Tab-separated table of C-alpha atoms in Angstrom:
chain	number	residue	atom	x	y	z
A	1	MET	CA	91.698	172.270	112.891
A	2	ASN	CA	89.787	171.934	116.132
A	3	ALA	CA	89.867	168.802	118.266
A	4	GLN	CA	86.434	167.468	117.232
A	5	ILE	CA	87.131	167.761	113.493
A	6	ARG	CA	90.514	166.132	114.039
A	7	LYS	CA	88.890	163.190	115.814
A	8	ILE	CA	86.295	162.772	113.071
A	9	TYR	CA	89.051	162.944	110.450
A	10	ILE	CA	91.028	160.219	112.221
A	11	VAL	CA	87.950	157.982	112.544
A	12	VAL	CA	87.055	158.405	108.867
A	13	PHE	CA	90.671	157.791	107.862
A	14	LEU	CA	90.800	154.575	109.882
A	15	MET	CA	87.496	153.407	108.404
A	16	VAL	CA	88.710	154.020	104.843
A	17	LEU	CA	92.015	152.324	105.658
A	18	SER	CA	90.269	149.280	107.123
A	19	LEU	CA	88.006	149.011	104.069
A	20	ALA	CA	91.020	149.241	101.765
A	21	MET	CA	92.885	146.598	103.746
A	22	ALA	CA	89.857	144.288	103.779
A	23	ALA	CA	89.350	144.674	100.045
A	24	THR	CA	93.039	144.035	99.424
A	25	TYR	CA	92.988	140.932	101.604
A	26	ILE	CA	89.864	139.461	99.998
A	27	GLN	CA	90.730	140.287	96.386
A	28	VAL	CA	94.453	139.533	96.519
A	29	LEU	CA	95.640	137.497	99.478
A	30	ALA	CA	92.564	135.346	100.129
A	31	ALA	CA	91.359	135.101	96.521
A	32	PRO	CA	93.066	131.767	95.661
A	33	THR	CA	91.726	130.100	98.812
A	34	LEU	CA	88.229	131.483	98.350
A	35	ASN	CA	88.147	130.474	94.688
A	36	ALA	CA	89.232	126.936	95.575
A	37	ASP	CA	86.696	126.568	98.412
A	38	GLU	CA	84.144	123.939	97.369
A	39	ARG	CA	81.406	126.000	99.063
A	40	ASN	CA	82.056	128.939	96.732
A	41	SER	CA	79.550	128.701	93.878
A	42	ARG	CA	80.686	131.976	92.291
A	43	THR	CA	83.354	130.222	90.196
A	44	ILE	CA	80.874	127.731	88.731
A	45	LEU	CA	78.201	130.370	88.126
A	46	HIS	CA	80.691	132.725	86.491
A	47	ALA	CA	81.963	129.856	84.324
A	48	ALA	CA	78.439	129.400	82.931
A	49	GLU	CA	78.883	132.835	81.311
A	50	ARG	CA	82.176	131.817	79.719
A	51	ASP	CA	82.692	129.967	76.456
A	52	ARG	CA	84.094	126.829	78.070
A	53	GLY	CA	86.466	124.902	75.807
A	54	PRO	CA	85.838	121.438	74.335
A	55	ILE	CA	87.099	118.014	75.349
A	56	ILE	CA	88.176	116.327	72.125
A	57	VAL	CA	88.717	112.714	71.070
A	58	ALA	CA	90.131	112.019	67.597
A	59	GLY	CA	89.021	115.410	66.333
A	60	THR	CA	85.467	115.156	67.675
A	61	ALA	CA	84.174	117.009	70.741
A	62	ILE	CA	82.825	114.725	73.442
A	63	ALA	CA	82.074	117.769	75.638
A	64	GLN	CA	81.316	121.251	74.320
A	65	SER	CA	79.524	124.533	75.036
A	66	SER	CA	76.958	126.417	72.970
A	67	THR	CA	75.250	129.740	73.543
A	68	ILE	CA	71.754	129.811	74.986
A	69	PRO	CA	69.499	132.033	72.823
A	70	ASP	CA	68.826	135.490	74.300
A	71	SER	CA	71.276	134.852	77.114
A	72	ARG	CA	74.893	135.471	78.081
A	73	ARG	CA	75.140	131.949	79.375
A	74	TYR	CA	76.387	128.755	77.768
A	75	GLN	CA	74.918	125.271	77.790
A	76	ARG	CA	77.345	122.396	78.329
A	77	SER	CA	76.560	119.262	76.340
A	78	TYR	CA	78.080	115.817	75.895
A	79	PRO	CA	77.749	114.268	72.424
A	80	GLY	CA	79.719	111.277	73.730
A	81	LYS	CA	77.010	110.675	76.340
A	82	ASP	CA	77.535	107.622	78.584
A	83	THR	CA	80.447	106.239	76.543
A	84	TYR	CA	82.817	108.880	77.896
A	85	ALA	CA	81.209	109.821	81.225
A	86	ALA	CA	83.995	108.217	83.301
A	87	ILE	CA	86.436	110.562	81.548
A	88	THR	CA	84.541	113.822	81.060
A	89	GLY	CA	82.542	113.779	84.255
A	90	TRP	CA	80.037	116.643	84.147
A	91	PHE	CA	79.857	120.408	84.544
A	92	SER	CA	76.620	121.850	85.884
A	93	ALA	CA	76.009	125.518	86.645
A	94	SER	CA	72.584	124.653	88.022
A	95	LEU	CA	74.055	122.094	90.442
A	96	ARG	CA	77.079	124.327	91.081
A	97	SER	CA	79.448	121.422	90.626
A	98	SER	CA	81.808	119.651	88.251
A	99	THR	CA	83.536	116.254	88.182
A	100	GLY	CA	85.945	114.273	86.008
A	101	LEU	CA	88.034	116.200	83.495
A	102	GLU	CA	85.515	119.027	83.736
A	103	SER	CA	86.969	119.572	87.207
A	104	ALA	CA	90.541	118.323	86.813
A	105	ALA	CA	91.173	120.373	83.638
A	106	GLU	CA	89.031	123.336	84.678
A	107	ASN	CA	91.819	125.933	84.392
A	108	ILE	CA	92.329	124.916	80.754
A	109	LEU	CA	88.650	124.685	79.855
A	110	GLU	CA	88.016	128.132	81.335
A	111	GLY	CA	91.058	129.640	79.628
A	112	ASP	CA	93.100	130.273	82.771
A	113	ALA	CA	95.986	127.872	82.072
A	114	PRO	CA	99.485	129.381	81.668
A	115	SER	CA	99.734	127.840	78.189
A	116	LEU	CA	96.780	129.999	77.069
A	117	TRP	CA	98.347	133.370	77.948
A	118	ALA	CA	98.513	134.460	74.291
A	119	GLN	CA	94.795	133.847	73.864
A	120	ARG	CA	94.005	135.910	76.971
A	121	ILE	CA	96.100	138.819	75.712
A	122	GLN	CA	94.461	138.640	72.280
A	123	ASN	CA	91.001	138.694	73.835
A	124	LEU	CA	91.996	141.654	76.000
A	125	LEU	CA	93.310	143.667	73.045
A	126	THR	CA	90.330	142.871	70.816
A	127	GLY	CA	87.716	143.321	73.535
A	128	LEU	CA	86.402	139.782	73.190
A	129	GLU	CA	84.981	137.846	76.103
A	130	ARG	CA	87.437	135.396	77.631
A	131	GLN	CA	87.301	132.032	75.882
A	132	GLY	CA	88.192	128.638	77.231
A	133	GLY	CA	90.867	126.357	75.882
A	134	GLY	CA	90.338	122.770	74.852
A	135	VAL	CA	91.989	119.463	75.650
A	136	GLU	CA	92.716	116.798	73.072
A	137	LEU	CA	92.736	113.366	74.653
A	138	THR	CA	94.847	110.278	74.060
A	139	VAL	CA	91.724	108.102	73.883
A	140	ASN	CA	91.158	105.831	70.883
A	141	PRO	CA	87.397	106.045	70.186
A	142	ASN	CA	87.309	102.547	68.684
A	143	VAL	CA	88.823	100.976	71.787
A	144	GLN	CA	86.577	103.023	74.081
A	145	GLN	CA	83.461	102.000	72.154
A	146	ALA	CA	84.575	98.368	72.066
A	147	ALA	CA	84.891	98.370	75.858
A	148	ALA	CA	81.455	99.940	76.335
A	149	SER	CA	79.753	97.552	73.916
A	150	ALA	CA	81.467	94.409	75.210
A	151	ILE	CA	80.804	95.112	78.896
A	152	GLY	CA	77.193	95.750	77.990
A	153	GLY	CA	75.959	97.384	81.181
A	154	ARG	CA	77.413	94.836	83.606
A	155	LYS	CA	79.234	96.229	86.626
A	156	GLY	CA	82.921	96.590	85.955
A	157	ALA	CA	85.574	98.618	84.206
A	158	ALA	CA	88.108	98.482	81.412
A	159	VAL	CA	91.337	100.392	80.817
A	160	ALA	CA	93.708	100.384	77.841
A	161	LEU	CA	97.206	101.910	77.752
A	162	ASN	CA	99.943	102.399	75.208
A	163	PRO	CA	102.775	100.754	77.183
A	164	SER	CA	105.609	102.705	75.556
A	165	THR	CA	104.138	106.157	76.250
A	166	GLY	CA	101.539	105.808	79.018
A	167	GLU	CA	98.776	107.204	76.787
A	168	ILE	CA	95.360	106.102	78.012
A	169	LEU	CA	93.570	104.614	75.010
A	170	ALA	CA	90.365	103.743	76.865
A	171	LEU	CA	88.911	104.265	80.310
A	172	TYR	CA	85.388	102.987	80.819
A	173	SER	CA	83.315	102.377	83.943
A	174	SER	CA	80.046	100.450	83.920
A	175	PRO	CA	77.199	101.025	84.451
A	176	SER	CA	77.632	104.516	83.081
A	177	TYR	CA	75.346	107.556	82.855
A	178	ASP	CA	74.522	110.417	80.500
A	179	PRO	CA	76.140	113.674	81.735
A	180	ASN	CA	73.602	115.697	79.718
A	181	VAL	CA	70.902	115.093	82.340
A	182	LEU	CA	73.116	116.757	84.949
A	183	SER	CA	74.308	119.705	82.837
A	184	GLN	CA	70.798	120.897	81.923
A	185	MET	CA	69.999	124.467	82.962
A	186	ASN	CA	66.747	123.606	84.731
A	187	SER	CA	68.001	123.218	88.281
A	188	THR	CA	64.986	121.205	89.454
A	189	ASP	CA	65.342	118.640	86.687
A	190	ALA	CA	69.123	118.482	87.109
A	191	LEU	CA	68.805	117.935	90.857
A	192	GLU	CA	66.221	115.171	90.387
A	193	ALA	CA	68.502	113.476	87.848
A	194	TYR	CA	71.444	113.686	90.242
A	195	LYS	CA	69.436	112.235	93.140
A	196	ALA	CA	68.260	109.356	90.952
A	197	LEU	CA	71.813	108.549	89.858
A	198	ASN	CA	73.220	108.977	93.358
A	199	ASP	CA	70.561	106.705	94.883
A	200	ASP	CA	70.885	104.039	92.179
A	201	PRO	CA	72.125	100.837	93.887
A	202	ASN	CA	74.282	100.114	90.816
A	203	GLN	CA	76.248	103.308	91.562
A	204	PRO	CA	76.730	104.640	88.024
A	205	LEU	CA	78.471	107.780	89.327
A	206	LYS	CA	81.285	105.645	90.743
A	207	ASN	CA	84.355	105.514	88.524
A	208	ARG	CA	85.264	101.857	88.872
A	209	ALA	CA	88.256	102.193	86.532
A	210	ILE	CA	90.305	104.459	88.797
A	211	ALA	CA	88.412	104.891	92.061
A	212	GLY	CA	85.390	103.307	93.667
A	213	ASP	CA	86.059	100.686	96.327
A	214	ARG	CA	88.903	98.973	94.411
A	215	TYR	CA	88.895	95.239	93.804
A	216	HIS	CA	90.643	92.116	94.997
A	217	PRO	CA	92.796	91.259	91.967
A	218	GLY	CA	92.607	87.495	92.284
A	219	SER	CA	95.005	85.574	90.092
A	220	VAL	CA	96.073	88.543	87.928
A	221	PHE	CA	98.153	89.440	90.999
A	222	LYS	CA	100.224	86.350	90.185
A	223	ILE	CA	102.026	88.579	87.670
A	224	ILE	CA	103.532	90.370	90.670
A	225	THR	CA	104.098	87.149	92.601
A	226	ALA	CA	105.834	85.591	89.610
A	227	ALA	CA	107.937	88.737	89.166
A	228	ALA	CA	109.048	88.573	92.808
A	229	MET	CA	109.894	84.883	92.443
A	230	LEU	CA	111.891	85.447	89.238
A	231	GLU	CA	113.765	88.458	90.608
A	232	SER	CA	114.656	86.586	93.805
A	233	GLY	CA	117.106	84.481	91.794
A	234	LYS	CA	115.581	81.298	93.182
A	235	TYR	CA	113.307	80.636	90.230
A	236	SER	CA	113.297	80.634	86.454
A	237	PRO	CA	110.378	79.937	84.096
A	238	ASP	CA	111.575	76.316	83.799
A	239	THR	CA	111.945	75.706	87.542
A	240	GLU	CA	109.794	72.812	88.738
A	241	VAL	CA	107.536	73.909	91.566
A	242	SER	CA	105.245	72.073	93.927
A	243	GLY	CA	101.578	72.084	92.957
A	244	PRO	CA	99.497	69.904	95.263
A	245	ALA	CA	95.709	69.985	95.096
A	246	ALA	CA	95.619	71.996	98.337
A	247	ILE	CA	97.909	73.277	101.069
A	248	THR	CA	97.329	74.233	104.684
A	249	LEU	CA	98.368	77.815	105.307
A	250	PRO	CA	101.208	77.983	107.884
A	251	GLY	CA	100.089	78.317	111.496
A	252	THR	CA	96.435	77.729	110.632
A	253	GLU	CA	93.979	74.988	109.818
A	254	THR	CA	92.861	76.869	106.689
A	255	SER	CA	93.080	74.914	103.449
A	256	LEU	CA	93.992	76.747	100.235
A	257	PRO	CA	93.022	74.658	97.166
A	258	ASN	CA	93.549	75.023	93.476
A	259	ILE	CA	90.396	76.250	91.772
A	260	THR	CA	90.015	72.857	90.053
A	261	GLY	CA	90.445	70.942	93.302
A	262	LEU	CA	93.151	68.911	91.529
A	263	PRO	CA	96.969	68.911	91.586
A	264	CYS	CA	98.615	71.381	89.239
A	265	GLY	CA	99.411	69.343	86.127
A	266	SER	CA	101.584	66.430	87.218
A	267	GLY	CA	101.880	67.899	90.712
A	268	THR	CA	105.346	69.303	89.974
A	269	PRO	CA	104.809	71.667	87.033
A	270	THR	CA	107.274	74.224	85.775
A	271	LEU	CA	106.647	77.785	86.937
A	272	THR	CA	105.456	78.591	83.413
A	273	GLU	CA	102.890	75.774	83.426
A	274	ALA	CA	101.706	76.692	86.927
A	275	PHE	CA	101.219	80.267	85.689
A	276	ALA	CA	99.262	79.167	82.610
A	277	ARG	CA	97.066	76.876	84.706
A	278	SER	CA	96.832	79.589	87.419
A	279	CYS	CA	97.582	77.136	90.226
A	280	ASN	CA	96.979	78.717	93.621
A	281	THR	CA	99.116	76.302	95.604
A	282	SER	CA	102.245	76.796	93.496
A	283	PHE	CA	102.200	80.565	93.880
A	284	ALA	CA	101.215	80.512	97.544
A	285	LEU	CA	104.184	78.245	98.290
A	286	GLY	CA	106.448	80.383	96.089
A	287	ALA	CA	105.414	83.551	97.917
A	288	ILE	CA	105.975	81.930	101.303
A	289	ASP	CA	109.429	80.986	100.079
A	290	VAL	CA	110.489	84.474	98.870
A	291	GLY	CA	108.635	86.208	101.725
A	292	ALA	CA	106.143	89.019	102.193
A	293	ASP	CA	108.814	91.713	101.939
A	294	ALA	CA	109.628	90.647	98.379
A	295	LEU	CA	105.966	91.001	97.394
A	296	ARG	CA	105.643	94.327	99.185
A	297	ASP	CA	108.787	95.645	97.536
A	298	MET	CA	107.455	94.630	94.139
A	299	THR	CA	104.083	96.325	94.696
A	300	ASP	CA	105.902	99.444	95.878
A	301	LYS	CA	107.876	99.551	92.632
A	302	PHE	CA	104.645	99.272	90.656
A	303	GLY	CA	103.211	102.292	92.488
A	304	PHE	CA	100.977	100.783	95.170
A	305	GLY	CA	100.250	103.294	97.923
A	306	LYS	CA	101.481	106.262	95.870
A	307	PRO	CA	99.359	109.189	94.661
A	308	LEU	CA	98.700	109.438	90.939
A	309	ASP	CA	96.718	111.801	88.735
A	310	ILE	CA	96.070	111.352	85.020
A	311	PRO	CA	94.984	114.268	85.645
A	312	LEU	CA	91.917	112.622	87.221
A	313	PRO	CA	92.838	111.608	90.780
A	314	VAL	CA	93.446	107.857	91.043
A	315	THR	CA	92.704	105.871	94.185
A	316	GLU	CA	95.868	104.227	95.488
A	317	SER	CA	96.109	100.450	95.222
A	318	VAL	CA	97.048	98.814	98.518
A	319	PHE	CA	99.178	95.979	99.812
A	320	PRO	CA	98.902	95.277	103.556
A	321	GLU	CA	101.597	96.814	105.755
A	322	SER	CA	101.823	93.764	107.968
A	323	VAL	CA	101.589	90.236	106.562
A	324	ASN	CA	102.272	87.108	108.586
A	325	GLU	CA	103.332	83.795	107.050
A	326	SER	CA	99.790	82.475	106.811
A	327	GLN	CA	98.589	85.610	105.025
A	328	VAL	CA	101.390	85.563	102.448
A	329	GLY	CA	99.758	82.660	100.654
A	330	LEU	CA	96.480	84.576	100.333
A	331	VAL	CA	97.898	87.883	99.099
A	332	ALA	CA	100.090	85.963	96.631
A	333	ILE	CA	96.941	84.929	94.756
A	334	GLY	CA	95.288	88.356	95.043
A	335	GLN	CA	93.082	87.712	98.046
A	336	GLY	CA	93.342	88.915	101.634
A	337	ASP	CA	93.954	92.632	102.120
A	338	VAL	CA	95.369	93.437	98.692
A	339	ALA	CA	93.157	95.703	96.534
A	340	VAL	CA	93.723	97.358	93.165
A	341	THR	CA	92.152	99.544	90.506
A	342	PRO	CA	91.857	98.336	86.907
A	343	LEU	CA	94.254	101.154	85.953
A	344	GLU	CA	96.876	99.709	88.299
A	345	MET	CA	96.591	96.290	86.691
A	346	ALA	CA	96.889	97.880	83.245
A	347	MET	CA	100.063	99.624	84.449
A	348	ILE	CA	101.510	96.310	85.636
A	349	GLY	CA	100.754	94.688	82.275
A	350	ALA	CA	102.179	97.713	80.457
A	351	SER	CA	105.476	97.438	82.337
A	352	VAL	CA	105.797	93.793	81.285
A	353	ALA	CA	104.987	94.723	77.674
A	354	ASN	CA	107.469	97.629	77.765
A	355	GLY	CA	110.565	95.707	78.809
A	356	GLY	CA	110.102	96.381	82.519
A	357	VAL	CA	109.757	100.173	82.181
A	358	LEU	CA	106.666	101.764	83.724
A	359	MET	CA	105.367	104.940	82.052
A	360	LYS	CA	103.029	107.403	83.763
A	361	PRO	CA	99.479	107.102	82.405
A	362	TYR	CA	97.948	110.302	81.029
A	363	LEU	CA	94.732	111.388	79.315
A	364	VAL	CA	95.526	114.856	77.931
A	365	ALA	CA	97.631	114.730	74.771
A	366	SER	CA	97.594	118.462	74.128
A	367	VAL	CA	96.070	121.803	75.069
A	368	VAL	CA	94.519	123.884	72.294
A	369	ASN	CA	93.239	127.452	72.180
A	370	ALA	CA	89.827	128.635	71.035
A	371	ASP	CA	90.982	128.306	67.417
A	372	LEU	CA	92.033	124.681	68.113
A	373	GLU	CA	95.704	125.592	67.687
A	374	THR	CA	98.056	123.487	69.819
A	375	GLN	CA	99.515	125.443	72.737
A	376	ALA	CA	101.114	122.654	74.770
A	377	THR	CA	101.670	118.915	74.483
A	378	THR	CA	102.237	116.232	77.095
A	379	THR	CA	105.653	114.609	77.177
A	380	PRO	CA	105.641	110.915	78.207
A	381	THR	CA	107.179	110.421	81.653
A	382	GLN	CA	108.851	107.337	83.076
A	383	LEU	CA	107.691	106.415	86.591
A	384	GLY	CA	110.351	103.761	87.085
A	385	GLN	CA	111.518	100.281	86.157
A	386	PRO	CA	109.867	97.825	88.548
A	387	ILE	CA	111.408	94.754	86.898
A	388	THR	CA	114.438	94.028	84.751
A	389	GLU	CA	114.181	93.608	81.022
A	390	THR	CA	114.996	89.918	81.468
A	391	THR	CA	112.185	89.407	83.969
A	392	ALA	CA	109.771	91.285	81.709
A	393	SER	CA	110.700	89.026	78.780
A	394	GLN	CA	110.246	85.908	80.909
A	395	LEU	CA	106.864	87.094	82.175
A	396	ARG	CA	105.725	87.922	78.666
A	397	ASP	CA	106.560	84.407	77.467
A	398	MET	CA	104.766	82.938	80.469
A	399	MET	CA	101.710	85.071	79.656
A	400	VAL	CA	101.777	83.833	76.061
A	401	ASP	CA	101.331	80.266	77.339
A	402	VAL	CA	98.220	81.387	79.243
A	403	VAL	CA	96.604	81.885	75.832
A	404	ALA	CA	98.500	79.459	73.607
A	405	GLN	CA	98.507	76.269	75.689
A	406	PRO	CA	95.401	74.034	75.660
A	407	TYR	CA	95.387	74.109	79.466
A	408	GLY	CA	95.809	77.901	79.613
A	409	THR	CA	93.069	79.950	81.294
A	410	GLY	CA	93.148	82.724	78.677
A	411	ARG	CA	92.092	80.870	75.554
A	412	SER	CA	89.181	83.278	75.066
A	413	VAL	CA	91.541	86.016	73.841
A	414	ALA	CA	93.319	83.827	71.287
A	415	MET	CA	93.402	85.323	67.794
A	416	GLY	CA	95.620	85.474	64.734
A	417	THR	CA	98.132	87.681	66.542
A	418	PRO	CA	99.963	86.061	69.484
A	419	ILE	CA	98.506	87.388	72.737
A	420	ALA	CA	100.043	87.503	76.213
A	421	ALA	CA	97.537	87.437	79.072
A	422	LYS	CA	96.764	86.580	82.676
A	423	THR	CA	93.285	85.862	83.950
A	424	GLY	CA	91.928	85.966	87.462
A	425	THR	CA	88.823	85.194	89.479
A	426	ALA	CA	88.683	86.956	92.832
A	427	GLU	CA	86.336	86.026	95.640
A	428	THR	CA	84.468	88.915	97.252
A	429	GLY	CA	83.018	87.089	100.256
A	430	THR	CA	79.520	88.318	99.328
A	431	ASP	CA	76.864	85.766	98.359
A	432	GLY	CA	79.407	83.653	96.494
A	433	ARG	CA	80.085	86.478	94.052
A	434	THR	CA	83.379	86.838	92.247
A	435	ILE	CA	85.230	89.406	90.154
A	436	ALA	CA	86.493	88.336	86.748
A	437	TRP	CA	89.845	89.774	85.639
A	438	ILE	CA	92.142	89.766	82.655
A	439	VAL	CA	95.286	91.656	81.654
A	440	ALA	CA	96.316	91.200	78.014
A	441	PHE	CA	98.453	92.632	75.210
A	442	PRO	CA	99.749	91.582	71.771
A	443	ALA	CA	102.910	89.480	72.188
A	444	THR	CA	104.662	91.371	69.410
A	445	GLU	CA	107.678	93.637	69.291
A	446	ASN	CA	106.743	97.031	70.754
A	447	PRO	CA	103.040	96.306	71.390
A	448	ASN	CA	100.894	99.432	71.259
A	449	ILE	CA	98.067	98.399	73.588
A	450	VAL	CA	97.633	96.725	76.967
A	451	VAL	CA	94.163	96.160	78.404
A	452	ALA	CA	92.890	95.382	81.882
A	453	VAL	CA	89.278	94.368	82.480
A	454	ALA	CA	87.320	93.674	85.674
A	455	ILE	CA	83.745	92.350	85.652
A	456	GLU	CA	81.708	92.051	88.856
A	457	GLY	CA	79.408	89.141	89.538
A	458	ASP	CA	75.787	90.146	90.180
A	459	GLU	CA	72.515	88.609	91.309
A	460	MET	CA	71.816	87.109	87.899
A	461	ASN	CA	75.337	85.770	87.416
A	462	PRO	CA	77.186	85.803	90.757
A	463	TYR	CA	80.111	83.618	89.653
A	464	VAL	CA	82.099	85.167	86.831
A	465	GLY	CA	85.462	83.981	85.528
A	466	GLY	CA	88.419	85.743	83.998
A	467	GLY	CA	88.504	83.744	80.792
A	468	ALA	CA	84.768	83.454	80.257
A	469	ASP	CA	83.588	86.934	81.244
A	470	ALA	CA	86.499	89.390	81.169
A	471	GLY	CA	88.267	87.714	78.242
A	472	PRO	CA	85.733	88.611	75.509
A	473	VAL	CA	85.836	92.274	76.581
A	474	ALA	CA	89.626	92.321	76.359
A	475	ARG	CA	89.515	90.598	72.982
A	476	ALA	CA	87.110	93.208	71.560
A	477	MET	CA	89.372	96.023	72.765
A	478	LEU	CA	92.511	94.400	71.355
A	479	GLU	CA	90.816	93.742	68.020
A	480	ALA	CA	89.864	97.402	67.763
A	481	VAL	CA	93.571	98.186	67.453
A	482	ILE	CA	94.937	95.023	65.846
A	483	ASN	CA	92.312	94.957	63.119
A	484	GLY	CA	92.135	98.729	62.847
A	485	GLU	CA	88.393	98.723	63.417
């Protein structure tokens, strides 16, 4: 071989080697990163040619795919429409995007999950196109529909949990939207629909139940304050506490009044009565007594500041890192720099209902294959025990008085079954608007539902209250289970 041929041979060999190495790097080493890159539309476009699996509630698909005539592609549709949008999100090949469970459970819906290996092998051996798996949800359709109907388009959110398992029975954000307008194959129409929803000042694409901007919890935070007071050993439900009409926050000239402007009961109510009346001064003074660290420790045990997925990613609830003595009184009544999601408040209520044990919330009950045969099920997981069983029992009894006593703030959820509840009205600092809250559950042995509801004040009705506005929503959701509707 002469020198020139040898040189050409070496150059060609190096070129082939470099091409082989580049192909190996892209297809093997870099493939996971490239597939996960949000700028890569290939995954979404390829998924449009796959029989994407259904999202199922009580045996009925709330998201499903069907073949487009004379095409290899599939159309995604949402029979559940706006009722389930906060859960399903949307999948759109034309917009090259997906949200909600369509994104969080994508490996299952596209058939790539480890639990679907048998289906993939079967498809390979039979020559069938790859099929997606499905997810069966924990959602109770009656509770979900009750939440949607009772909120009635107002801004807000509602969550329901099974306290003993963590199953999410309802998760609704309002105002909602119809995912079908985003999943349509006409890219121009889909893009116009997305722009309209994205530019809507009511922000229907925001999931207020688990994300969004979070909310000041107002007086529902007194569940945590009361828990910290009880677990300090300084207080019991029968302890008489101070309840003046107003107090001056330490080191300031700021006055903190009761919402009525009057003393709490006789002025020295028991802790239980102060809780039922939702007296700001009693709980501000109690929090100052036990200290900010006790409140922070309690919020930490309930999961504030910790990541959570259900498998939808949940925005972390926050308690301020630094709280001086004057600020303790504000955060104790759910104002100041404390902010929560409705899911977090449902988790707090669920721990009280479950004897102090906090279970991890989850949406996916099981994974099924293309033949709807169960391939994997979710096992309930304990996140911790924020409070003792004794404290949980005491809090439950205190919450019962919120509904049962004539001076209780939660009378709107009273029904034939004893109900435990805590209401709240949080100030937003915007045009006198408030946020109405309630956390409630049946005060029975082993209750199977806990609900948390938040309703935002708006231009038409800026001042909303926990009992008057959030209470009826909670009642409708509880009745959907209690009455078996």
